[in-house]
Short mmCIF file of C-alpha atoms in Angstrom, two decimals:
data_model
loop_
_atom_site.label_atom_id
_atom_site.label_comp_id
_atom_site.label_asym_id
_atom_site.label_seq_id
_atom_site.Cartn_x
_atom_site.Cartn_y
_atom_site.Cartn_z
CA ASP M 1 143.70 -54.17 160.97
CA GLY M 2 140.95 -55.96 159.50
CA MET M 3 139.83 -59.67 160.34
CA ASN M 4 141.59 -62.87 158.79
CA VAL M 5 139.79 -65.15 156.88
CA LEU M 6 139.14 -68.78 157.07
CA PHE M 7 137.57 -69.98 154.12
CA ILE M 8 136.18 -73.92 154.41
CA ILE M 9 135.34 -75.15 151.12
CA VAL M 10 133.74 -78.84 151.37
CA ASP M 11 133.85 -81.45 148.51
CA ASP M 12 130.38 -82.67 147.28
CA LEU M 13 128.06 -82.08 150.80
CA ARG M 14 125.04 -81.39 150.83
CA PRO M 15 123.11 -80.09 153.91
CA VAL M 16 123.24 -83.30 156.17
CA LEU M 17 124.67 -81.75 159.55
CA GLY M 18 122.59 -81.34 162.54
CA CYS M 19 122.00 -77.43 162.44
CA TYR M 20 120.28 -77.91 158.91
CA GLY M 21 118.06 -80.10 160.95
CA ASP M 22 119.25 -83.85 160.33
CA LYS M 23 118.02 -85.73 162.65
CA LEU M 24 120.72 -88.88 162.33
CA VAL M 25 123.54 -87.31 161.50
CA LYS M 26 126.45 -86.49 164.48
CA SER M 27 127.78 -82.90 162.71
CA PRO M 28 128.81 -81.59 166.95
CA ASN M 29 131.77 -79.21 165.59
CA ILE M 30 129.59 -77.11 162.62
CA ASP M 31 127.39 -76.85 164.37
CA GLN M 32 129.08 -75.24 166.78
CA LEU M 33 130.43 -73.05 164.46
CA ALA M 34 126.77 -72.67 163.09
CA SER M 35 125.67 -71.45 166.79
CA GLN M 36 127.83 -68.55 165.89
CA SER M 37 127.40 -68.18 162.58
CA VAL M 38 124.49 -67.12 160.16
CA VAL M 39 123.27 -69.90 158.49
CA PHE M 40 121.88 -69.79 154.60
CA SER M 41 119.21 -72.79 154.43
CA ASN M 42 118.76 -71.48 150.41
CA ALA M 43 122.36 -71.15 149.44
CA TYR M 44 122.53 -72.54 145.92
CA ALA M 45 125.63 -73.17 143.20
CA GLN M 46 125.61 -72.06 139.99
CA GLN M 47 126.76 -76.14 138.32
CA ALA M 48 126.89 -79.26 140.06
CA VAL M 49 130.11 -80.00 139.26
CA CYS M 50 133.49 -79.43 141.24
CA ALA M 51 135.62 -77.83 139.07
CA PRO M 52 132.55 -74.85 137.08
CA SER M 53 131.35 -74.37 140.43
CA ARG M 54 134.90 -74.13 142.24
CA VAL M 55 135.71 -71.67 139.34
CA SER M 56 132.55 -70.12 139.65
CA PHE M 57 132.19 -68.73 143.01
CA LEU M 58 135.72 -67.92 143.25
CA THR M 59 135.62 -65.80 140.41
CA GLY M 60 132.44 -64.15 141.00
CA ARG M 61 131.30 -65.23 137.54
CA ARG M 62 128.75 -68.10 136.54
CA PRO M 63 129.92 -70.51 133.93
CA ASP M 64 128.30 -68.82 130.79
CA THR M 65 131.33 -66.30 131.65
CA THR M 66 134.41 -68.29 132.80
CA ARG M 67 132.96 -70.78 129.71
CA LEU M 68 134.03 -73.60 131.96
CA TYR M 69 131.25 -76.51 132.12
CA ASP M 70 133.47 -79.41 132.16
CA PHE M 71 137.44 -79.93 133.31
CA TYR M 72 139.87 -78.76 130.10
CA SER M 73 140.23 -75.25 130.08
CA TYR M 74 141.39 -72.10 132.29
CA TRP M 75 139.47 -68.87 132.30
CA ARG M 76 142.11 -66.57 132.16
CA VAL M 77 142.84 -67.89 128.48
CA HIS M 78 139.73 -69.03 127.28
CA ALA M 79 136.95 -66.45 129.43
CA GLY M 80 138.80 -63.05 130.11
CA ASN M 81 141.47 -62.59 132.85
CA TYR M 82 139.46 -62.46 136.10
CA SER M 83 140.52 -61.72 139.42
CA THR M 84 139.76 -64.33 142.31
CA ILE M 85 138.57 -63.80 145.99
CA PRO M 86 142.07 -64.55 147.16
CA GLN M 87 143.57 -62.27 144.25
CA TYR M 88 141.65 -59.58 145.43
CA PHE M 89 142.86 -60.36 149.19
CA LYS M 90 146.54 -60.70 148.22
CA GLU M 91 146.13 -57.25 146.55
CA ASN M 92 144.93 -55.56 150.23
CA GLY M 93 147.51 -56.73 152.12
CA TYR M 94 146.95 -60.36 152.76
CA VAL M 95 149.04 -63.63 153.28
CA THR M 96 146.61 -65.69 151.03
CA LEU M 97 146.61 -69.54 151.33
CA SER M 98 145.68 -72.73 149.57
CA VAL M 99 145.39 -76.47 151.93
CA GLY M 100 144.14 -79.02 149.97
CA LYS M 101 141.29 -78.80 147.26
CA VAL M 102 140.56 -75.45 146.99
CA PHE M 103 140.35 -74.77 142.94
CA HIS M 104 139.61 -77.83 141.16
CA PRO M 105 143.71 -79.27 140.55
CA GLY M 106 144.43 -79.36 136.43
CA VAL M 107 144.42 -77.44 133.54
CA SER M 108 141.26 -75.55 134.69
CA SER M 109 143.56 -74.20 137.49
CA ASN M 110 146.67 -73.92 135.41
CA TYR M 111 147.99 -77.11 136.72
CA SER M 112 148.99 -74.85 139.97
CA ASP M 113 145.87 -73.99 141.55
CA ASP M 114 146.15 -70.21 140.37
CA TYR M 115 149.47 -69.64 141.52
CA PRO M 116 151.14 -67.09 141.83
CA TYR M 117 148.08 -65.16 140.82
CA SER M 118 145.71 -66.12 143.45
CA TRP M 119 148.44 -67.20 146.63
CA SER M 120 151.01 -66.09 148.44
CA ILE M 121 152.75 -69.42 148.08
CA PRO M 122 152.38 -72.78 146.58
CA PRO M 123 149.26 -74.32 147.44
CA PHE M 124 149.77 -77.17 150.10
CA HIS M 125 148.29 -80.55 148.64
CA PRO M 126 148.56 -83.90 151.00
CA SER M 127 150.87 -86.31 150.23
CA THR M 128 148.38 -89.11 149.56
CA GLU M 129 146.04 -87.81 147.71
CA LYS M 130 146.94 -89.65 144.98
CA HIS M 131 145.80 -92.31 146.16
CA GLU M 132 142.56 -91.20 146.47
CA ASN M 133 141.34 -93.59 143.22
CA ASP M 134 143.61 -97.11 144.63
CA LYS M 135 142.56 -100.35 145.30
CA THR M 136 142.52 -99.32 149.04
CA CYS M 137 139.32 -101.09 150.11
CA ARG M 138 139.13 -103.91 151.82
CA GLY M 139 136.49 -107.18 150.72
CA LYS M 140 134.91 -109.10 152.20
CA ASP M 141 137.44 -111.95 150.86
CA GLY M 142 140.44 -109.57 152.03
CA LYS M 143 141.59 -108.61 148.76
CA LEU M 144 141.78 -104.90 147.96
CA TYR M 145 139.31 -102.71 145.87
CA ALA M 146 138.73 -99.46 144.51
CA ASN M 147 134.97 -99.86 145.79
CA LEU M 148 132.84 -97.12 146.59
CA VAL M 149 131.68 -98.00 150.20
CA CYS M 150 135.56 -97.97 151.77
CA PRO M 151 135.84 -97.42 155.32
CA VAL M 152 139.24 -98.52 155.97
CA ASP M 153 142.11 -99.10 158.83
CA VAL M 154 143.66 -96.01 158.23
CA THR M 155 147.31 -97.28 159.63
CA GLU M 156 147.37 -100.07 156.83
CA MET M 157 146.74 -96.80 154.20
CA PRO M 158 149.80 -95.28 152.10
CA GLY M 159 151.57 -93.21 154.24
CA GLY M 160 149.21 -94.06 157.32
CA THR M 161 146.98 -91.50 156.52
CA LEU M 162 144.42 -89.81 154.75
CA PRO M 163 144.33 -86.03 152.58
CA ASP M 164 141.88 -84.66 155.10
CA ILE M 165 144.14 -85.54 158.11
CA GLN M 166 147.41 -84.21 156.03
CA SER M 167 145.16 -80.97 155.16
CA THR M 168 144.10 -80.37 158.83
CA GLU M 169 147.63 -81.00 160.23
CA GLU M 170 148.92 -78.24 157.27
CA ALA M 171 146.47 -75.93 158.06
CA ILE M 172 146.81 -75.71 161.65
CA HIS M 173 150.43 -75.43 160.92
CA LEU M 174 149.72 -72.37 158.86
CA LEU M 175 148.10 -71.41 161.63
CA LYS M 176 150.74 -71.02 164.22
CA VAL M 177 152.64 -69.77 161.39
CA MET M 178 150.84 -66.96 161.08
CA LYS M 179 150.09 -66.11 164.47
CA THR M 180 153.59 -65.56 164.97
CA LYS M 181 154.45 -63.62 162.13
CA ARG M 182 151.60 -61.89 163.15
CA GLN M 183 150.35 -61.46 159.63
CA LYS M 184 146.97 -60.65 158.56
CA PHE M 185 145.57 -63.69 156.40
CA PHE M 186 143.44 -65.83 153.80
CA LEU M 187 143.48 -69.48 154.74
CA ALA M 188 141.52 -71.30 152.15
CA VAL M 189 141.05 -75.29 153.46
CA GLY M 190 139.55 -78.35 150.93
CA TYR M 191 137.92 -81.43 152.69
CA HIS M 192 137.94 -84.04 149.63
CA LYS M 193 135.22 -85.81 151.58
CA PRO M 194 132.51 -86.87 151.38
CA HIS M 195 133.18 -86.59 148.06
CA ILE M 196 133.37 -90.64 146.11
CA PRO M 197 134.68 -92.62 147.55
CA LEU M 198 133.50 -92.68 150.43
CA ARG M 199 136.54 -94.02 152.52
CA TYR M 200 137.04 -92.56 155.94
CA PRO M 201 137.85 -94.26 158.96
CA GLN M 202 135.76 -97.13 160.12
CA GLU M 203 135.46 -96.40 163.74
CA PHE M 204 132.95 -93.68 161.93
CA LEU M 205 130.28 -96.75 161.10
CA LYS M 206 129.56 -96.77 164.87
CA LEU M 207 127.61 -93.98 164.18
CA TYR M 208 125.32 -94.67 162.07
CA PRO M 209 123.91 -98.71 162.87
CA LEU M 210 122.70 -99.81 159.34
CA GLU M 211 119.67 -100.57 160.77
CA SER M 212 119.06 -96.78 161.87
CA ILE M 213 119.54 -96.28 157.83
CA THR M 214 116.09 -95.36 155.98
CA LEU M 215 116.56 -95.39 151.92
CA ALA M 216 115.59 -91.95 149.88
CA PRO M 217 111.80 -90.50 150.60
CA ASP M 218 111.55 -90.33 146.77
CA PRO M 219 113.95 -93.11 145.21
CA TRP M 220 111.91 -93.75 142.20
CA ILE M 221 112.04 -91.79 138.60
CA PRO M 222 110.01 -88.84 138.71
CA LYS M 223 106.72 -90.18 135.96
CA LYS M 224 107.35 -86.28 134.43
CA LEU M 225 110.86 -86.22 134.53
CA PRO M 226 112.22 -85.30 130.81
CA PRO M 227 114.99 -88.19 130.35
CA VAL M 228 117.24 -84.85 129.06
CA ALA M 229 117.19 -84.02 133.56
CA TYR M 230 118.07 -87.25 134.67
CA ASN M 231 122.04 -88.54 134.85
CA PRO M 232 122.77 -92.00 135.30
CA TRP M 233 125.92 -91.60 137.78
CA MET M 234 129.00 -92.76 135.39
CA ASP M 235 131.38 -92.28 138.24
CA VAL M 236 129.50 -94.39 141.17
CA ARG M 237 128.59 -97.21 138.12
CA GLN M 238 132.32 -97.96 137.38
CA ARG M 239 133.64 -98.73 141.12
CA ASP M 240 134.38 -102.19 141.86
CA ASP M 241 131.57 -102.50 144.48
CA VAL M 242 129.21 -101.28 141.95
CA GLU M 243 130.14 -102.34 138.88
CA ALA M 244 129.98 -106.14 140.18
CA LEU M 245 125.73 -105.61 141.16
CA ASN M 246 125.35 -105.68 137.11
CA VAL M 247 123.03 -102.95 137.24
CA SER M 248 121.26 -101.75 133.98
CA PHE M 249 122.26 -98.58 131.73
CA PRO M 250 120.90 -96.34 132.65
CA TYR M 251 117.53 -96.04 134.42
CA GLY M 252 118.20 -99.78 136.10
CA ALA M 253 118.07 -99.30 140.89
CA LEU M 254 120.62 -100.68 142.88
CA PRO M 255 119.52 -103.14 145.57
CA ASP M 256 117.93 -101.53 148.92
CA ASP M 257 120.61 -103.02 151.13
CA PHE M 258 123.12 -101.79 148.96
CA GLN M 259 121.51 -97.83 149.24
CA ARG M 260 121.63 -98.47 152.59
CA GLN M 261 125.41 -99.12 152.56
CA ILE M 262 126.31 -95.64 150.97
CA ARG M 263 123.73 -93.67 152.79
CA GLN M 264 125.86 -94.63 155.94
CA SER M 265 129.15 -94.93 154.64
CA TYR M 266 128.21 -90.80 153.24
CA TYR M 267 126.82 -90.09 156.75
CA ALA M 268 129.79 -91.36 158.32
CA ALA M 269 132.22 -89.63 155.69
CA VAL M 270 130.36 -86.69 156.67
CA SER M 271 131.34 -87.48 160.63
CA TYR M 272 134.72 -87.69 159.58
CA LEU M 273 134.93 -84.50 157.84
CA ASP M 274 132.87 -83.28 161.07
CA MET M 275 135.93 -84.20 163.33
CA GLN M 276 138.63 -82.51 161.07
CA ILE M 277 136.78 -79.27 160.88
CA GLY M 278 136.68 -79.74 164.63
CA LEU M 279 140.77 -80.05 165.44
CA LEU M 280 140.92 -76.88 162.63
CA LEU M 281 138.83 -75.25 164.39
CA ASN M 282 140.07 -75.73 168.02
CA ALA M 283 143.28 -74.47 166.79
CA LEU M 284 141.95 -71.55 166.06
CA ASP M 285 140.76 -71.15 169.17
CA ASN M 286 144.49 -71.99 170.43
CA VAL M 287 146.45 -69.90 168.75
CA GLY M 288 144.07 -66.71 169.65
CA LEU M 289 142.22 -65.88 166.55
CA SER M 290 139.03 -66.57 167.20
CA ASN M 291 138.36 -63.05 168.05
CA ASN M 292 139.24 -61.60 164.71
CA THR M 293 138.60 -64.22 161.81
CA ILE M 294 136.62 -64.89 159.53
CA VAL M 295 134.95 -68.03 159.16
CA VAL M 296 132.92 -68.83 156.10
CA PHE M 297 131.74 -72.27 155.61
CA THR M 298 130.93 -74.18 152.28
CA ALA M 299 130.41 -77.13 149.58
CA ASP M 300 130.76 -76.75 145.99
CA HIS M 301 127.31 -78.28 146.02
CA GLY M 302 125.05 -81.05 147.08
CA TRP M 303 125.23 -85.09 145.58
CA SER M 304 122.24 -87.51 145.53
CA LEU M 305 121.57 -90.32 147.80
CA GLY M 306 119.57 -91.74 145.98
CA GLU M 307 116.15 -89.44 145.61
CA HIS M 308 115.22 -89.63 141.35
CA GLY M 309 116.88 -92.58 141.20
CA GLU M 310 120.55 -91.01 141.26
CA TRP M 311 123.65 -91.20 142.63
CA ALA M 312 125.90 -88.33 142.53
CA LYS M 313 125.51 -84.83 141.74
CA TYR M 314 125.52 -83.17 137.76
CA SER M 315 121.84 -82.19 138.24
CA ASN M 316 119.97 -78.80 138.67
CA PHE M 317 118.04 -80.75 141.44
CA ASP M 318 117.88 -79.26 145.48
CA VAL M 319 120.00 -82.81 146.53
CA ALA M 320 122.88 -81.31 143.51
CA THR M 321 122.60 -77.44 144.29
CA ARG M 322 121.92 -76.88 147.52
CA VAL M 323 125.01 -76.61 149.60
CA PRO M 324 125.67 -75.37 153.53
CA LEU M 325 126.58 -71.74 153.89
CA MET M 326 127.26 -70.19 156.62
CA PHE M 327 129.57 -67.21 158.13
CA TYR M 328 131.41 -66.24 161.55
CA VAL M 329 131.97 -62.78 161.90
CA PRO M 330 133.23 -61.92 165.09
CA GLY M 331 131.27 -59.07 167.02
CA MET M 332 128.71 -59.63 164.24
CA THR M 333 127.39 -62.73 164.08
CA THR M 334 128.37 -62.98 167.95
CA SER M 335 129.00 -60.56 170.78
CA PRO M 336 132.83 -59.48 170.39
CA VAL M 337 134.91 -61.95 171.71
CA SER M 338 137.10 -61.41 175.00
CA GLN M 339 140.95 -62.19 174.43
CA GLY M 340 141.72 -65.45 174.81
CA ALA M 341 138.47 -67.26 175.49
CA ARG M 342 137.44 -70.02 173.71
CA VAL M 343 134.81 -70.34 170.47
CA PHE M 344 135.29 -73.26 169.24
CA PRO M 345 136.28 -76.55 171.97
CA TYR M 346 136.64 -79.48 170.24
CA LEU M 347 133.65 -81.22 170.38
CA ASP M 348 134.05 -85.18 169.75
CA PRO M 349 131.58 -86.72 167.67
CA PHE M 350 132.06 -89.95 169.20
CA SER M 351 130.30 -88.94 172.85
CA HIS M 352 128.94 -85.30 172.20
CA ILE M 353 125.04 -85.17 172.10
CA GLY M 354 122.56 -83.01 170.57
CA GLY M 355 123.53 -79.67 168.14
CA SER M 356 123.13 -76.64 168.26
CA ALA M 357 121.07 -73.79 167.21
CA PRO M 358 122.57 -71.13 164.01
CA GLN M 359 122.71 -67.68 166.08
CA GLY M 360 120.98 -66.83 162.88
CA GLN M 361 119.40 -68.49 159.91
CA SER M 362 118.17 -67.15 157.18
CA GLU M 363 115.72 -68.61 154.68
CA LYS M 364 116.26 -66.13 152.08
CA VAL M 365 117.69 -67.43 148.56
CA VAL M 366 121.58 -66.66 148.31
CA GLU M 367 123.89 -67.98 145.53
CA LEU M 368 127.79 -69.21 146.08
CA VAL M 369 128.40 -66.52 143.44
CA SER M 370 127.76 -64.11 146.14
CA LEU M 371 130.82 -65.16 148.64
CA PHE M 372 132.82 -62.61 146.70
CA PRO M 373 131.49 -59.20 146.81
CA THR M 374 130.19 -60.52 150.39
CA LEU M 375 133.52 -61.72 151.57
CA ALA M 376 135.01 -58.28 150.54
CA GLU M 377 132.40 -56.13 152.67
CA LEU M 378 132.66 -58.32 155.49
CA ALA M 379 136.59 -57.59 154.83
CA GLY M 380 136.35 -54.01 155.07
CA LEU M 381 137.68 -53.96 151.72
CA GLN M 382 135.60 -52.28 148.49
CA VAL M 383 133.06 -54.42 147.27
CA PRO M 384 133.43 -55.26 143.36
CA PRO M 385 131.39 -53.14 140.99
CA ALA M 386 128.56 -55.51 139.49
CA CYS M 387 129.89 -57.13 135.90
CA PRO M 388 128.42 -55.60 133.04
CA GLU M 389 126.12 -57.64 130.64
CA VAL M 390 129.31 -59.43 129.25
CA SER M 391 132.21 -58.46 130.82
CA PHE M 392 135.37 -61.12 129.46
CA GLY M 393 137.15 -57.92 129.30
CA VAL M 394 136.64 -56.66 132.59
CA GLU M 395 138.76 -57.72 135.33
CA LEU M 396 137.41 -57.13 138.17
CA CYS M 397 133.86 -57.22 138.67
CA THR M 398 131.37 -59.21 139.82
CA GLU M 399 127.86 -61.40 138.83
CA GLY M 400 126.54 -61.97 142.59
CA THR M 401 125.81 -59.49 145.26
CA SER M 402 126.84 -59.38 148.32
CA ILE M 403 124.57 -60.76 150.87
CA VAL M 404 126.26 -59.54 154.19
CA HIS M 405 122.72 -56.85 154.35
CA TYR M 406 120.99 -60.58 155.14
CA PHE M 407 123.00 -61.30 158.10
CA ASN M 408 121.40 -58.57 160.79
CA VAL M 409 117.52 -57.75 159.50
CA SER M 410 115.15 -60.31 160.61
CA GLU M 411 113.21 -61.86 158.26
CA GLY M 412 109.74 -60.08 159.10
CA LYS M 413 111.21 -56.74 158.30
CA VAL M 414 112.91 -57.47 154.87
CA GLU M 415 108.69 -59.31 153.70
CA GLU M 416 107.31 -55.66 155.71
CA GLY M 417 109.75 -53.94 153.17
CA LYS M 418 108.81 -55.70 150.19
CA GLU M 419 105.28 -55.69 150.87
CA GLY M 420 105.75 -51.56 150.85
CA CYS M 421 107.22 -51.87 147.24
CA GLU M 422 104.87 -49.52 144.79
CA ASP M 423 105.96 -51.01 141.55
CA PRO M 424 104.85 -54.02 141.04
CA ASP M 425 107.49 -54.70 138.58
CA ARG M 426 110.36 -53.42 141.11
CA CYS M 427 109.09 -56.32 142.93
CA VAL M 428 109.06 -59.22 140.73
CA SER M 429 112.99 -58.19 140.13
CA GLU M 430 113.60 -58.16 144.10
CA GLU M 431 113.21 -61.40 144.76
CA ALA M 432 115.88 -63.40 145.38
CA VAL M 433 116.51 -66.13 142.92
CA ALA M 434 119.66 -68.24 142.60
CA PHE M 435 120.55 -69.17 139.25
CA SER M 436 122.31 -73.00 138.35
CA GLN M 437 122.88 -74.81 135.11
CA TYR M 438 124.19 -78.53 133.54
CA PRO M 439 125.33 -79.24 130.35
CA ARG M 440 124.02 -82.38 128.85
CA PRO M 441 125.65 -84.28 124.99
CA ALA M 442 121.86 -85.19 124.34
CA ASP M 443 118.09 -85.84 124.89
CA THR M 444 118.49 -89.11 126.35
CA PRO M 445 120.84 -90.50 129.12
CA GLN M 446 124.23 -91.45 127.81
CA TRP M 447 127.28 -92.57 128.57
CA ASN M 448 128.62 -88.68 128.87
CA SER M 449 125.56 -87.29 130.48
CA ASP M 450 127.41 -86.68 133.98
CA LYS M 451 130.47 -84.42 132.49
CA PRO M 452 130.37 -83.76 128.64
CA ARG M 453 133.09 -82.44 127.53
CA LEU M 454 132.47 -78.73 126.06
CA LYS M 455 132.78 -80.10 122.05
CA ASP M 456 130.30 -82.49 123.18
CA ILE M 457 127.23 -79.88 124.61
CA ARG M 458 124.18 -79.99 122.81
CA ILE M 459 121.43 -79.21 125.50
CA MET M 460 121.86 -76.44 128.17
CA GLY M 461 119.27 -76.72 131.26
CA TYR M 462 119.71 -73.56 132.98
CA SER M 463 117.27 -73.76 135.95
CA MET M 464 116.43 -70.66 138.00
CA ARG M 465 115.21 -71.42 142.45
CA THR M 466 113.25 -69.49 144.09
CA ILE M 467 111.40 -69.79 147.38
CA ASP M 468 108.21 -70.81 146.19
CA TYR M 469 109.56 -73.26 143.06
CA ARG M 470 112.70 -74.72 140.86
CA TYR M 471 111.92 -73.57 136.76
CA THR M 472 113.91 -75.14 134.29
CA VAL M 473 114.50 -75.43 130.99
CA TRP M 474 116.30 -77.61 128.36
CA VAL M 475 117.35 -75.17 125.31
CA GLN M 476 119.65 -75.55 122.24
CA PHE M 477 123.35 -74.59 123.27
CA ASP M 478 126.05 -74.74 120.58
CA PRO M 479 129.24 -75.42 121.64
CA SER M 480 131.75 -73.39 118.94
CA ASN M 481 130.41 -69.72 120.33
CA PHE M 482 128.98 -70.60 123.80
CA SER M 483 125.16 -69.46 122.88
CA ALA M 484 122.02 -70.50 124.03
CA ASN M 485 118.90 -70.58 121.85
CA PHE M 486 115.90 -69.87 123.85
CA GLU M 487 113.87 -69.45 121.22
CA ASP M 488 114.52 -74.03 121.28
CA VAL M 489 113.18 -75.28 124.11
CA HIS M 490 113.61 -79.39 124.32
CA ALA M 491 111.98 -79.28 127.23
CA GLY M 492 110.82 -78.03 130.89
CA GLU M 493 110.10 -78.58 134.44
CA LEU M 494 108.27 -77.05 137.24
CA TYR M 495 108.39 -77.67 140.45
CA MET M 496 106.13 -76.14 143.15
CA MET M 497 108.01 -76.30 146.67
CA GLU M 498 104.98 -75.99 148.90
CA SER M 499 103.41 -78.80 147.79
CA ASP M 500 106.54 -80.87 146.15
CA PRO M 501 109.27 -80.12 148.28
CA ASN M 502 111.40 -83.07 146.71
CA GLN M 503 110.82 -81.86 143.68
CA ASP M 504 109.12 -84.97 142.37
CA TYR M 505 105.82 -83.96 140.76
CA ASN M 506 107.42 -81.95 137.39
CA ILE M 507 104.08 -79.44 136.08
CA TYR M 508 105.95 -78.15 133.37
CA ASN M 509 103.21 -78.99 130.82
CA ASN M 510 100.09 -78.75 132.74
CA THR M 511 100.75 -75.11 132.58
CA SER M 512 101.08 -71.85 130.53
CA HIS M 513 104.40 -70.43 132.38
CA ARG M 514 107.00 -70.41 129.69
CA TRP M 515 110.81 -69.13 130.50
#
């Protein structure tokens, strides 16, 4: 009874995918999933850094409620004993399984990936994960470095493999076990790439000749960008190959040829990831579970590829907060699948040409914090109630809202309903909005601007994204009591999407609009 769930989470993946209209990337397996799914083209993370984003969407609470803006606290101790998505499924009769990077490892998930609360068995981590930042990248001089750009010969890697390859193998093994045991499951699979270092099998470079790689459309720092909004990409600067370039802090630009290499390697890492997902979905077919398993695909946040002169996440721009999001629901996003029929035959990125169009595409602005109620509804479970304004003592509630009602309604019908709205106040409040936020230690870029520890946060940038604009205010923040003072605005940003889709021209000071 009820459907299984396969929940695929990718680290640092912006929507550079064929199904999102990217003409360069080769992502046939993710595109094939999209062709059977409803795809959200305006989905946003609540904070563009790994641990806070994952804790936020896995608990269904915003960072101000999880009280996690860095990597160094466990929400059950510091905020409240909140239920998580897998915990809720576990309590409702599912076997819950975690493979790879689902929760961020370390303090923020109690050094256990929140086991045993969230998972039926201890989570699996690839044995080679510990080598992620080692000197495994061979330079032109034949020596090994800890580089940002790191195509490798997999046979030369520690253990002769890579973490994401190991995670795929383990996930496929667990699918076979679940099929044999006939147990209803919630399987979360977290992939590392394209997180830095951009370490992937070197053959994927062949897919992206350097001459086909362009620079970002807006590689300059916007003239009216408040300094507090800029991230100085410190983790990129600390890689051996970037450090050797001696780029000035904080605004120095990387050389154009190196920018192209980073972009080339990011794309190559995405195609490597696509291959892993293709093998995983093909295995779902092989065990005969494609007809009764919901597949969700998303990322914890995006990553800047030179836009606004930035590399990394750590900001409120779309390039950092916007993520791919798609849901495959047998019988809902597709016609019912007959037993044994193949839905996801493996597609080789090296030989497959042409992408598949999404089954249904929604332009609605949605948030990752809505994953919890959405998955509960899709699986036929009771949807957790909406949280009260202050919910620290409430174990089960969500600050998101289910987005299932967007699945089957054409965009036209949704708009018609809005036009018939008689109460103007209610109409405004019904506009879809995604909220994101980012902390800073100071008004100008510092060595710790990207990832300030809680005690060092002095300013919080609260950002709202609608279909028409992105509006951000940077306000005074007190880390001792987690309070933001909206009377003390340090800076603001306003970008109009129709005329400025890349968010390059801040018109905040030209307007009388205020938060």
